[in-house]
Amino acid sequence: SVVKSATSIASLGVSLATKVTDAIRSVGVSLGIIRPEDSLAELGEKAILSEKKPEDFDSINEYIDHLNNNVPFDKDKFDRLDDKELLARSSIGASITLKGINEKLDTVVTPEFMATVASQELETKEIVSTIKAYKENDLKLEDYDLYLNDELTLDETTKHSSALVEAYQKLEPELSIEEIENKVMGLSN
């Protein structure tokens, strides 16, 4: 699943893939899955070099610790990688981090969802809040895009709107309900 997810991130093209890996990285740091000083490209490089896979560990955090502490890599060789090779490694690092996010939040956050919120330039706390609100309301994150593009039934659209209003109320309790609703409606523009 890490490879599949890395492939879908890399296939987004350089600029969107970069936004997506940045978004995954910031969510990963905010949830304590990776450290602020961790580089996703270096994590990806170590994953390529490691003989162990995420499945060999009880949690993705243990796997990340293993990569950080037990897998040496050639920094000079790494520094000579071209953009395409770096993108591949960042995508692997991001998909490992994404697996950690899914484990931590007990949900399924897809690269596609991250691409959508990265394109919207949502802040880290808005992304995490949206993920949690969808989980609490039994909504699928893959439907977020359908919601934004007005491709859901009225009933489904209402459920998504309510979940998002709830999420933003927790984030910005100082705003009025009207301001929150306007903000949520503004997501789909």
Coordinates of C-alpha atoms in Angstrom, one line a residue, residues 83-186:
D83 CA 14.6 16.1 -9.2
K84 CA 12.8 13.0 -10.5
E85 CA 14.7 10.7 -8.2
L86 CA 14.1 13.1 -5.2
L87 CA 10.4 13.3 -6.1
A88 CA 10.2 9.5 -6.0
R89 CA 11.9 9.4 -2.6
S90 CA 9.7 12.2 -1.2
S91 CA 6.6 10.3 -2.4
I92 CA 7.7 7.2 -0.6
G93 CA 8.5 9.2 2.5
A94 CA 5.1 10.9 2.2
S95 CA 3.2 7.6 1.7
I96 CA 4.9 6.1 4.8
T97 CA 3.9 9.2 6.8
L98 CA 0.4 9.0 5.4
K99 CA 0.2 5.4 6.6
G100 CA 1.2 6.7 10.0
I101 CA -1.6 9.4 9.8
N102 CA -4.1 6.7 9.0
E103 CA -2.9 4.5 11.8
K104 CA -3.0 7.4 14.3
L105 CA -6.4 8.7 13.3
D106 CA -7.8 5.3 12.5
T107 CA -9.2 6.2 9.2
V108 CA -8.3 6.1 5.4
V109 CA -6.7 9.4 4.2
T110 CA -5.9 9.0 0.5
P111 CA -3.3 10.8 -1.5
E112 CA -6.2 12.1 -3.6
F113 CA -7.8 13.7 -0.6
M114 CA -4.4 15.3 0.4
A115 CA -4.1 16.6 -3.2
T116 CA -7.5 18.3 -2.9
V117 CA -6.8 20.0 0.5
A118 CA -3.2 20.9 -0.6
S119 CA -4.7 22.5 -3.7
Q120 CA -7.1 24.4 -1.5
E121 CA -4.1 25.5 0.6
L122 CA -5.8 24.5 3.8
E123 CA -3.8 24.9 7.0
T124 CA -2.6 21.8 8.8
K125 CA -5.1 22.2 11.6
E126 CA -7.9 22.5 9.0
I127 CA -6.8 19.3 7.3
V128 CA -6.7 17.4 10.6
S129 CA -10.0 18.8 11.7
T130 CA -11.7 17.8 8.4
I131 CA -10.3 14.3 8.6
K132 CA -11.6 13.9 12.2
A133 CA -15.0 15.4 11.4
Y134 CA -15.4 13.0 8.5
K135 CA -14.5 10.1 10.7
E136 CA -16.8 11.2 13.5
N137 CA -19.7 11.6 11.1
D138 CA -19.0 8.3 9.2
L139 CA -18.3 10.1 6.0
K140 CA -15.8 8.9 3.4
L141 CA -12.9 11.3 2.7
E142 CA -12.9 10.3 -0.9
D143 CA -16.3 11.9 -1.2
Y144 CA -14.8 15.3 -0.1
D145 CA -13.9 16.0 -3.7
L146 CA -17.4 15.1 -4.8
Y147 CA -18.8 17.4 -2.2
L148 CA -16.6 20.3 -3.4
N149 CA -17.7 19.7 -7.0
D150 CA -21.4 19.5 -6.0
E151 CA -21.7 15.9 -7.2
L152 CA -23.4 14.5 -4.2
T153 CA -27.1 14.1 -3.5
L154 CA -28.7 16.9 -1.5
D155 CA -28.9 14.6 1.6
E156 CA -25.2 13.7 1.3
T157 CA -24.2 17.4 0.7
T158 CA -26.1 18.4 3.9
K159 CA -24.2 15.7 5.9
H160 CA -20.8 16.9 4.5
S161 CA -21.7 20.6 5.1
S162 CA -22.7 19.9 8.7
A163 CA -19.6 17.9 9.4
L164 CA -17.4 20.7 8.0
V165 CA -19.3 23.4 9.9
E166 CA -18.8 21.4 13.1
A167 CA -15.0 21.1 12.3
Y168 CA -14.6 24.8 11.7
Q169 CA -16.6 25.7 14.8
K170 CA -14.1 23.8 16.9
L171 CA -11.2 25.5 15.0
E172 CA -12.5 29.0 15.2
P173 CA -15.0 29.3 18.0
E174 CA -14.8 33.1 17.9
L175 CA -16.6 33.2 14.5
S176 CA -20.3 33.3 14.2
I177 CA -22.3 30.4 12.8
E178 CA -22.9 32.6 9.7
E179 CA -19.2 33.3 9.2
I180 CA -18.4 29.5 9.6
E181 CA -21.1 28.6 7.1
N182 CA -19.7 31.2 4.6
K183 CA -16.3 29.7 5.1
V184 CA -17.5 26.2 4.4
M185 CA -19.4 27.3 1.4
G186 CA -16.3 29.1 0.2

